[in-house]
XYZ file of N, CA and C in Angstrom:
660
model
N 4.413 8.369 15.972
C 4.268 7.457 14.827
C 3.337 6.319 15.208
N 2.355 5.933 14.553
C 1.398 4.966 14.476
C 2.043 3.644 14.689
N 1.534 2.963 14.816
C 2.102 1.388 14.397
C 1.672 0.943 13.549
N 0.976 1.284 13.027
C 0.466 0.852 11.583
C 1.201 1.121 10.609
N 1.799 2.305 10.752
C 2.516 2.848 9.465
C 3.556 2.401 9.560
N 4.493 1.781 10.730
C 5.241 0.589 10.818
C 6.102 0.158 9.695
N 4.405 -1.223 9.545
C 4.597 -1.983 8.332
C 4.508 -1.738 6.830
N 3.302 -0.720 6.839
C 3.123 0.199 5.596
C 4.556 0.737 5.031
N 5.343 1.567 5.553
C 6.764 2.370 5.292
C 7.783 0.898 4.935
N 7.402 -0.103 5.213
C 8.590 -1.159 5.314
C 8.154 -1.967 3.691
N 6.563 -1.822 3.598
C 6.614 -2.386 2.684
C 6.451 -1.516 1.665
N 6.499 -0.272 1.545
C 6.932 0.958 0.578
C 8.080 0.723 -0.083
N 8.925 0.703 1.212
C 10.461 0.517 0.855
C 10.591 -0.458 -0.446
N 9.788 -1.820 0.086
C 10.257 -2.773 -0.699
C 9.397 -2.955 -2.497
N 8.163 -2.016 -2.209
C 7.782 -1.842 -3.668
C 8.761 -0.537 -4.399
N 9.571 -0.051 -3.776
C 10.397 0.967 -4.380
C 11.533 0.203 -4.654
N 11.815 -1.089 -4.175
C 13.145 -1.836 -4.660
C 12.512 -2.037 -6.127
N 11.320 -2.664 -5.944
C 10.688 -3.317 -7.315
C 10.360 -2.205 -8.439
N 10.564 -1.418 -8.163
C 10.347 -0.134 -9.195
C 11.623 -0.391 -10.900
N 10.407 0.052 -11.478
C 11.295 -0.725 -12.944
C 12.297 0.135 -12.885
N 12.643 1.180 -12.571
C 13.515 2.175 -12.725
C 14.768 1.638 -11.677
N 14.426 0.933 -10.709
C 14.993 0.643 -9.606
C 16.102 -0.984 -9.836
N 15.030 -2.125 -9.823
C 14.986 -3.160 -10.075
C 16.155 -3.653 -11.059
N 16.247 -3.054 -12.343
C 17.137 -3.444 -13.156
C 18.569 -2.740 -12.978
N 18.529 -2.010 -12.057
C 19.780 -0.890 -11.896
C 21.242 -1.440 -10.396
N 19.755 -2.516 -9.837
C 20.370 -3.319 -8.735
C 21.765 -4.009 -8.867
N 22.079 -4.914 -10.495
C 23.585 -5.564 -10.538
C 24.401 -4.501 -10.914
N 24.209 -3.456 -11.154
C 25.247 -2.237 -11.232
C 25.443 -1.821 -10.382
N 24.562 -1.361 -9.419
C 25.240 -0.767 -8.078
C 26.010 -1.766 -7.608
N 25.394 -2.965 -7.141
C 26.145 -3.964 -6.666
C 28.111 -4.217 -6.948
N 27.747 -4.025 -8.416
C 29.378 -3.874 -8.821
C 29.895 -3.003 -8.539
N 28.998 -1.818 -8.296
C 29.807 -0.283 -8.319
C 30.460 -0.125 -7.214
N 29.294 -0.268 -6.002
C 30.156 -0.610 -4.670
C 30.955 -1.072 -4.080
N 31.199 -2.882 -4.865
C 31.862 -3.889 -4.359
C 33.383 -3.969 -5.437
N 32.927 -3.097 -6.347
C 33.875 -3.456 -7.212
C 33.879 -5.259 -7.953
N 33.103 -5.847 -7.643
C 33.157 -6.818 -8.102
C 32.122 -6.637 -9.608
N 32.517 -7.621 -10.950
C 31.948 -7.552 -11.798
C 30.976 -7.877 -11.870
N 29.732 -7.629 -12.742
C 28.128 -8.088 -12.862
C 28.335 -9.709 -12.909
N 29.136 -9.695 -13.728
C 29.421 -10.662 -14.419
C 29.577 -12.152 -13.028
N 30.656 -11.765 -12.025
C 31.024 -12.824 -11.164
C 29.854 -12.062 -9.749
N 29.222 -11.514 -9.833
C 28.085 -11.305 -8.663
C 27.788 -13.023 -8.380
N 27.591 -13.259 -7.132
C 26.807 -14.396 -7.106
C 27.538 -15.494 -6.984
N 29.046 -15.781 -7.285
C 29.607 -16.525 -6.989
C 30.588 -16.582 -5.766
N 31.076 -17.816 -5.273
C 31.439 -17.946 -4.446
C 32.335 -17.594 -4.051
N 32.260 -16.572 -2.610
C 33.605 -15.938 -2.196
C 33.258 -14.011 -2.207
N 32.362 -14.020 -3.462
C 31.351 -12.370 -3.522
C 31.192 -11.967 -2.525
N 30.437 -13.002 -2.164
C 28.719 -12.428 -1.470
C 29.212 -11.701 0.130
N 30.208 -11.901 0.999
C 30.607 -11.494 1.811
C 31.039 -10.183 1.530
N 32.133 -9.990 0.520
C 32.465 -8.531 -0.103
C 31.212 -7.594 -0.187
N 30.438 -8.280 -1.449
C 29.397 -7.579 -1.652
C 28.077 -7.039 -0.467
N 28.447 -7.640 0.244
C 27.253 -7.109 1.832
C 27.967 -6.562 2.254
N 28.829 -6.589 2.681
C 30.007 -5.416 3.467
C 30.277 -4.182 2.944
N 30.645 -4.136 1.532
C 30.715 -3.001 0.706
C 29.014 -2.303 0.507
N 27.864 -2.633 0.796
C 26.814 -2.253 0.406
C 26.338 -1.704 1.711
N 27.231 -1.704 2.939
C 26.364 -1.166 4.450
C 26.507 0.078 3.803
N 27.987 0.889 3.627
C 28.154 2.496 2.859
C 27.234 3.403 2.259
N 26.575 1.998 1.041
C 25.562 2.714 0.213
C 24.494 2.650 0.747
N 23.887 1.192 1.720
C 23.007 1.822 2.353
C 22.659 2.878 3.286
N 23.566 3.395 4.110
C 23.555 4.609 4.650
C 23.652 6.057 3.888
N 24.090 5.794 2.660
C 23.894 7.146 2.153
C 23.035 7.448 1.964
N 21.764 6.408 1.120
C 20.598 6.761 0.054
C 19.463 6.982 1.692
N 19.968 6.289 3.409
C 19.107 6.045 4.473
C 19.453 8.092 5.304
N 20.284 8.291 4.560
C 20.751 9.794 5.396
C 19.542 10.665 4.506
N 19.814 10.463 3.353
C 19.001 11.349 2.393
C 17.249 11.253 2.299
N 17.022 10.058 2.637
C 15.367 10.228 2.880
C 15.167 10.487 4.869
N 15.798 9.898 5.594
C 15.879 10.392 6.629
C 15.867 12.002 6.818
N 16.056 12.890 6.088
C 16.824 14.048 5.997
C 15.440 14.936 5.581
N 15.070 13.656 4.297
C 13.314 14.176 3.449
C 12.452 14.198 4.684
N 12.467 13.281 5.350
C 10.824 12.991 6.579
C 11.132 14.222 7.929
N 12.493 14.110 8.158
C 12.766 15.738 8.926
C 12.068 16.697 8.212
N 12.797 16.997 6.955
C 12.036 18.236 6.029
C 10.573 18.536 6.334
N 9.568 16.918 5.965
C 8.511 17.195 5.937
C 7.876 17.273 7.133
N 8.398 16.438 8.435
C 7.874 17.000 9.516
C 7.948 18.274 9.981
N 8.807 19.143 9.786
C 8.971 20.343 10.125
C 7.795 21.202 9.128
N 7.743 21.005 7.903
C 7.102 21.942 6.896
C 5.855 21.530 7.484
N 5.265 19.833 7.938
C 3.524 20.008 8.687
C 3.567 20.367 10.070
N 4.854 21.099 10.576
C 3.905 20.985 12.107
C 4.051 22.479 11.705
N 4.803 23.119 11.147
C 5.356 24.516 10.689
C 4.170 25.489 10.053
N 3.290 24.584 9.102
C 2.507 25.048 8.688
C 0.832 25.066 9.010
N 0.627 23.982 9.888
C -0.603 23.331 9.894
C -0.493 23.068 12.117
N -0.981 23.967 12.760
C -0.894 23.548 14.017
C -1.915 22.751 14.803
N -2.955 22.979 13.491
C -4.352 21.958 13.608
C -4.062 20.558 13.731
N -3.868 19.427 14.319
C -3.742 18.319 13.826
C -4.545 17.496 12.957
N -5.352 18.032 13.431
C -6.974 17.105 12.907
C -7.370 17.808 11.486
N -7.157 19.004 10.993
C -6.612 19.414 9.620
C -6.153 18.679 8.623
N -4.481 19.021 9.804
C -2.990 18.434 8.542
C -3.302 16.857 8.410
N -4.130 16.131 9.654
C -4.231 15.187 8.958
C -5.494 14.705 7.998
N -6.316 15.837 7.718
C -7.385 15.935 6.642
C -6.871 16.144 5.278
N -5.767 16.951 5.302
C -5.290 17.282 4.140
C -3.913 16.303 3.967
N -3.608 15.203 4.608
C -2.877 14.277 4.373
C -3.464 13.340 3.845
N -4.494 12.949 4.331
C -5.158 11.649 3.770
C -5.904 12.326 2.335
N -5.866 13.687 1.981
C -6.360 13.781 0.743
C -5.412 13.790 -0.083
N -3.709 13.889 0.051
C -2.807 13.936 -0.798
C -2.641 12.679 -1.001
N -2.716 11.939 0.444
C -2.262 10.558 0.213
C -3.377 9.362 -0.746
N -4.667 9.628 -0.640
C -5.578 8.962 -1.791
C -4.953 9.684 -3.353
N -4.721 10.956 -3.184
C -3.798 11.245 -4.763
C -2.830 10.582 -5.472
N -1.872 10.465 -4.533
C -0.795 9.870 -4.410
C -0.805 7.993 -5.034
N -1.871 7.791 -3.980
C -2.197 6.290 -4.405
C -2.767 5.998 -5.645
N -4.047 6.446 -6.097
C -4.534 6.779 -7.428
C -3.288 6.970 -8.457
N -1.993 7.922 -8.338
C -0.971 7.725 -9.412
C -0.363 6.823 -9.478
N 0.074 6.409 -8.038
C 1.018 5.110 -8.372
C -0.291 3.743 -8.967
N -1.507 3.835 -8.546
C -1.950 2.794 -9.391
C -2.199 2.991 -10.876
N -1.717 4.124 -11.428
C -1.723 4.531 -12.779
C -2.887 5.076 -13.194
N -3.837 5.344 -12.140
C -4.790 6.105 -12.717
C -4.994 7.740 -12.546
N -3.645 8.469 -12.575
C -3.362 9.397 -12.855
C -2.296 9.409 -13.584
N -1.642 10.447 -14.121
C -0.387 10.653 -14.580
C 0.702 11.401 -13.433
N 1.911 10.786 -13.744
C 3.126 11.368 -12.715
C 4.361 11.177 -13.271
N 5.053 11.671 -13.376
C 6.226 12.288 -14.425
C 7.182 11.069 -13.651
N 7.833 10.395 -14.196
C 9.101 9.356 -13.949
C 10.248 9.221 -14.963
N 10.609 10.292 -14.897
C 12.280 10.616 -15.164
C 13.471 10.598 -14.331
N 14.423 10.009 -15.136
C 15.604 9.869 -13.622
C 16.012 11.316 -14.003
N 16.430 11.819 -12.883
C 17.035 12.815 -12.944
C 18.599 12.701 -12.253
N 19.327 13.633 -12.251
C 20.433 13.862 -11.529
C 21.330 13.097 -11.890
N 21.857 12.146 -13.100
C 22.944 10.870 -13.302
C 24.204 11.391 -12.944
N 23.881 12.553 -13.269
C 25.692 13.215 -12.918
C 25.888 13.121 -11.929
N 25.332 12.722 -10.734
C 25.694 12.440 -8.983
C 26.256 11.567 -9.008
N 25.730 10.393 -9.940
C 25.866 9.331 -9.256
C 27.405 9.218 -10.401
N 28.171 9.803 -11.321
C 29.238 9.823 -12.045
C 29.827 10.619 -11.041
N 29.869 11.864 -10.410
C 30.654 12.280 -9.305
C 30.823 10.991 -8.321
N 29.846 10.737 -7.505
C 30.491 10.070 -6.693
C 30.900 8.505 -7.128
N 30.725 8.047 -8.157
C 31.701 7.139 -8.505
C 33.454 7.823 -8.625
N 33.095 8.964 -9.438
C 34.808 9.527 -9.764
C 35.626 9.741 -8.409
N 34.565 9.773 -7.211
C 35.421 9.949 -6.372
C 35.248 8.970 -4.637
N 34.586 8.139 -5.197
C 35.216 6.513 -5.129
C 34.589 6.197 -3.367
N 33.173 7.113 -3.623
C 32.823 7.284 -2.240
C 31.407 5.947 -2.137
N 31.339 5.259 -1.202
C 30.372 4.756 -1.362
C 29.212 5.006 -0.780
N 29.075 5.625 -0.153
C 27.612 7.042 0.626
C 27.255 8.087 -0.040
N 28.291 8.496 -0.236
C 27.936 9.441 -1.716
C 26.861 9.053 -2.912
N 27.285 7.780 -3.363
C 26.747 6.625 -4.247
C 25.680 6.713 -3.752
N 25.514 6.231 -3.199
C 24.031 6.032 -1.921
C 22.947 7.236 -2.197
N 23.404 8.716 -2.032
C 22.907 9.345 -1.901
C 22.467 9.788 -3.113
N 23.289 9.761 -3.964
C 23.277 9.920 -5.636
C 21.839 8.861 -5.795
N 21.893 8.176 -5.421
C 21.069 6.861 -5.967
C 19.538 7.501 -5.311
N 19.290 7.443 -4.428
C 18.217 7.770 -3.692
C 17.553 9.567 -4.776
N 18.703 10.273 -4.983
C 18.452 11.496 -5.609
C 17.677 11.309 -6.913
N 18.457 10.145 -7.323
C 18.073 9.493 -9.082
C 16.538 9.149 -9.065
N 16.793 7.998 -8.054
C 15.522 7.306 -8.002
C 14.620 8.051 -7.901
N 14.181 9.085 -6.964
C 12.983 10.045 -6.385
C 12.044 10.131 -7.065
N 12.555 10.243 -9.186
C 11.224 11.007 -9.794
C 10.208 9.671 -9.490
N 10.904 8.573 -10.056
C 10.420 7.520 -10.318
C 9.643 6.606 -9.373
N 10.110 6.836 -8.053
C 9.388 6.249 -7.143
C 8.670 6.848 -6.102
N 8.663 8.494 -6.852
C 8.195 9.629 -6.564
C 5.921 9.349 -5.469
N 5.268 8.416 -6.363
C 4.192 8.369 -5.651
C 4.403 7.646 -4.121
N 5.438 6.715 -4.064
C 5.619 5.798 -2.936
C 6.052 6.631 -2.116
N 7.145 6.994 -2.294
C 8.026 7.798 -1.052
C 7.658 9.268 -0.736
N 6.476 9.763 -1.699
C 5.686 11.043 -1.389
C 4.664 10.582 -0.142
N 4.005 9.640 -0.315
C 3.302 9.491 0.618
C 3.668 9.031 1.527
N 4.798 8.414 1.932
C 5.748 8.314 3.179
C 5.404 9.256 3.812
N 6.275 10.634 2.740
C 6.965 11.735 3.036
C 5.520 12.967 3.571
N 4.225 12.253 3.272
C 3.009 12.678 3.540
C 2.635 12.483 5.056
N 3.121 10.935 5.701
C 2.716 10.724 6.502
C 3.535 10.763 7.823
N 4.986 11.343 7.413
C 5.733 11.736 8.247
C 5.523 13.256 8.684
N 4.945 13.882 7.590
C 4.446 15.652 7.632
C 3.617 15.308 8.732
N 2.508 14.725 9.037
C 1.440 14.589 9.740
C 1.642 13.756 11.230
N 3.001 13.504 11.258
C 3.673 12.847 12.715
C 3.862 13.729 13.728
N 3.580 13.579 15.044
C 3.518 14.664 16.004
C 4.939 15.197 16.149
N 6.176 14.570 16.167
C 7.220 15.086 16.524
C 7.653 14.644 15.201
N 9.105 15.766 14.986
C 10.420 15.490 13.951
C 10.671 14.392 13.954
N 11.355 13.643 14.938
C 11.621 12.630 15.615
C 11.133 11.240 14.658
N 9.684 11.687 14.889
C 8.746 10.451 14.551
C 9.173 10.170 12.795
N 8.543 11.654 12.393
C 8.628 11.422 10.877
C 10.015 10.614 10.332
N 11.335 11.481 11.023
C 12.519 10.707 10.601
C 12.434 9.311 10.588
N 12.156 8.940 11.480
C 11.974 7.377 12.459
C 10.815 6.376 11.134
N 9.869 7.494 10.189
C 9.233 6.244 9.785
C 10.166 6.284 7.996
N 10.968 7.544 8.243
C 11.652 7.346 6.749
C 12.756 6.497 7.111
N 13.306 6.542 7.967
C 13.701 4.869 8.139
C 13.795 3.860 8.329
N 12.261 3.586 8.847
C 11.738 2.116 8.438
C 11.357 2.196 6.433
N 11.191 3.298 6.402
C 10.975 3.370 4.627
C 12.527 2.990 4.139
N 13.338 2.884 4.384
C 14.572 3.010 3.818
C 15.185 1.588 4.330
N 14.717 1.161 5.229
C 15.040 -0.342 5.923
C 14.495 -1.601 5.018
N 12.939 -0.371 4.459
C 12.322 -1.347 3.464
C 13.052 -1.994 2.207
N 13.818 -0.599 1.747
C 14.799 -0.690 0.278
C 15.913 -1.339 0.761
N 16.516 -1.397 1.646
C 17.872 -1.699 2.062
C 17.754 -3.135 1.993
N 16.951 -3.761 2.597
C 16.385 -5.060 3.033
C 16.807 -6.230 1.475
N 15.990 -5.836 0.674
C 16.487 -7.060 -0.385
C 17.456 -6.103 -1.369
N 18.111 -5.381 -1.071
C 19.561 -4.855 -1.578
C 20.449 -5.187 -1.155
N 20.264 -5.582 0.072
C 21.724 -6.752 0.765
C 21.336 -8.141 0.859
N 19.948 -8.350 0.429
C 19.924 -9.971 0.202
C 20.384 -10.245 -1.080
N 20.132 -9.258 -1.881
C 20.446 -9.334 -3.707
C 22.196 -9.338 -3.544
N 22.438 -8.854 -2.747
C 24.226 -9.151 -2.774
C 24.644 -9.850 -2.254
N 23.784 -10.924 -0.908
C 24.252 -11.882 -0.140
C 23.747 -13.148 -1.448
N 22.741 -13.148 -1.990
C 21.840 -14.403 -2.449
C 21.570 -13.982 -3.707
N 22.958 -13.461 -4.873
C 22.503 -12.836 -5.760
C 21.164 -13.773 -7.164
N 21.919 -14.714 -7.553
C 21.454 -15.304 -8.296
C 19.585 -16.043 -7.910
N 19.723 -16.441 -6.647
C 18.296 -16.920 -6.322
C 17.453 -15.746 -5.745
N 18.140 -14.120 -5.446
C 17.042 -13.524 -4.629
C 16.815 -12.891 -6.115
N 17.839 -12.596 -7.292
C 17.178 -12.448 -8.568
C 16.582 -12.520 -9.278
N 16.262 -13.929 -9.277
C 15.694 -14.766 -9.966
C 13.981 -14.516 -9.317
N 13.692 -14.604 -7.864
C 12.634 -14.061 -6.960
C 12.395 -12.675 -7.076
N 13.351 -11.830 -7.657
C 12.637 -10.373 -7.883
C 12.317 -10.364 -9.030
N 12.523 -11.156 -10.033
C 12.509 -11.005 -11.435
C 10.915 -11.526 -11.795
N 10.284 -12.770 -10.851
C 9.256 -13.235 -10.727
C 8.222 -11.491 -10.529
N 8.669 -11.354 -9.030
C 7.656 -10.222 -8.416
C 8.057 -9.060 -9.520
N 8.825 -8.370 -10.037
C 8.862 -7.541 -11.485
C 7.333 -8.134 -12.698
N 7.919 -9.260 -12.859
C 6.313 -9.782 -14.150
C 5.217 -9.532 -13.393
N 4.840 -9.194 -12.372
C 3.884 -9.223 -11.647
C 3.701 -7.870 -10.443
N 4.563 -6.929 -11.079
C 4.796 -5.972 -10.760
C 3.339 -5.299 -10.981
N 2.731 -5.148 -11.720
C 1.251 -4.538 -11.680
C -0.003 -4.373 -11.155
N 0.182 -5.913 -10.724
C -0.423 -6.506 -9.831
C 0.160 -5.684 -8.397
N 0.778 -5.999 -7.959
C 1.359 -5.181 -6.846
C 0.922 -3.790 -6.784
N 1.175 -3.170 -7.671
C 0.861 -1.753 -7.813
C 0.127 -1.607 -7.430
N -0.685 -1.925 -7.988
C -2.293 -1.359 -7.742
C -3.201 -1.572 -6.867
N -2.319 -3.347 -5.872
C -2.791 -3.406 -4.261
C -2.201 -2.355 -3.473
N -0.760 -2.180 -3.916
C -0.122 -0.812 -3.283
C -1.056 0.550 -3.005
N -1.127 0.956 -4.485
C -2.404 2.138 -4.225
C -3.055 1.999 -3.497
N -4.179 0.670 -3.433
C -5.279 0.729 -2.844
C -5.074 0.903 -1.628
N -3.726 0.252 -0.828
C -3.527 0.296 0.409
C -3.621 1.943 1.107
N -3.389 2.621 -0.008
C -2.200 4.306 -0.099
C -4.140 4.808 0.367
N -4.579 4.412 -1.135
C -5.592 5.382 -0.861
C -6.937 4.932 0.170
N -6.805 3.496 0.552
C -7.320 3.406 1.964
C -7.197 3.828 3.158
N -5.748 4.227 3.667
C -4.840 4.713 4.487
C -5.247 6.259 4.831
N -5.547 6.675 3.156
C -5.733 8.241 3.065
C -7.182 8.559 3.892
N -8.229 7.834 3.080
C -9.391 7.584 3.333
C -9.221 7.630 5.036
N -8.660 7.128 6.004
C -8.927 6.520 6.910
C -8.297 8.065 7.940
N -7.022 8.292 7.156
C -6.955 9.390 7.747
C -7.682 10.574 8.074
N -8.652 10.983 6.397
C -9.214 11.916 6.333
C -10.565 11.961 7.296
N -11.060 11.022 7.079
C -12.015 10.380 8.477
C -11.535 10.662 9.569
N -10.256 10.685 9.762
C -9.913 10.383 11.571
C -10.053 9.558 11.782
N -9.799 7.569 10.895
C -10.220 7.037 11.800
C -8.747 5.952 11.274
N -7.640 6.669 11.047
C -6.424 6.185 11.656
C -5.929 5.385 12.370
């Protein structure tokens, strides 16, 4: 794993918190986990519950993309023994990739799967939850965590790829337990970066499809 991609995967994570699909879905989990209401999030005496009850869910939704960057490391070293190839044809998925999430392609963002996340509420698991959640999210934050899931294919060992889907997942986790430690003011700060969510985007892409660029070059 690069060191570059490091910081890149960390700050993936955290434009996938900001994902509209994502973003507004945050004081529900929060309750779902903690059992505490939307309603009293944020007040005093919560916020301890609510971080404690949220390590669970973060390990579920961190097993399930951990699980994705295995997948994909195995499917690029499995398929592609060239390195200097797989990573030609990485940096061309990954300029794709970037181009959609800056909206200048089309890419399907439907939640899928809700019934997971109603199982594992019915059965009162909070990793389960986790995992449900990460399943939901996928269509939607589908350009970000593809090209993760691009650049873990193209990592020399299994090992590695896992290793950068969980700095990708450290990324999401990160202001999901500040949003339950600091509900009301880290809200109020995501709600800012949401109006200005577009803006983001589309430095996002550029980053994606510079990255790609750089790969396809070899000059990584």
């Amino acid at each position: 794993m690069n060191a570059s991609e490091i910081p890149v995967a960390l700050l993936a994570g955290f434009l996938s918190f900001l994902a509209p699909c994502v973003l507004p879905l945050v004081p529900g989990y929060l309750s779902a986990v903690s059992a505490v209401s939307a309603d009293e999030l944020g007040r005093p005496g919560t916020a301890r519950r609510v971080v404690v009850s949220s390590v669970p869910f973060v390990l579920g939704f961190t097993a399930v993309f951990v699980l994705l960057g295995v997948g994909a490391s195995l499917v690029g070293g499995s398929l592609l023994r060239n390195q200097f190839l797989l990573e030609q044809i990485s940096g061309f998925v990954l300029v794709v990739f970037g181009l959609a999430f800056m909206g200048l392609l089309p890419w399907p963002e439907r939640l899928v799967g809700a019934g997971l996340v109603q199982g594992a509420r019915s059965r009162g698991s909070r990793v389960l939850l986790g995992g449900a959640f990460a399943v939901c999210a996928a269509p939607c934050i589908g350009p970000v965590l593809a090209a993760i899931l691009v650049l873990a294919g193209s990592s020399d060992t299994v090992l590695q790829g896992a290793a950068l889907l969980a700095v990708y997942s450290l990324g999401l986790a990160i202001p999901f337990v500040l949003a339950g430690a600091l509900f009301a003011r880290a809200m109020g700060a995501f709600r800012w970066l949401r109006d200005h969510y577009r803006t983001i985007q589309f430095a996002g892409g550029l980053v994606m499809v510079a990255l790609g660029l750089l790969l396809f070059f070899g000059r990584f």
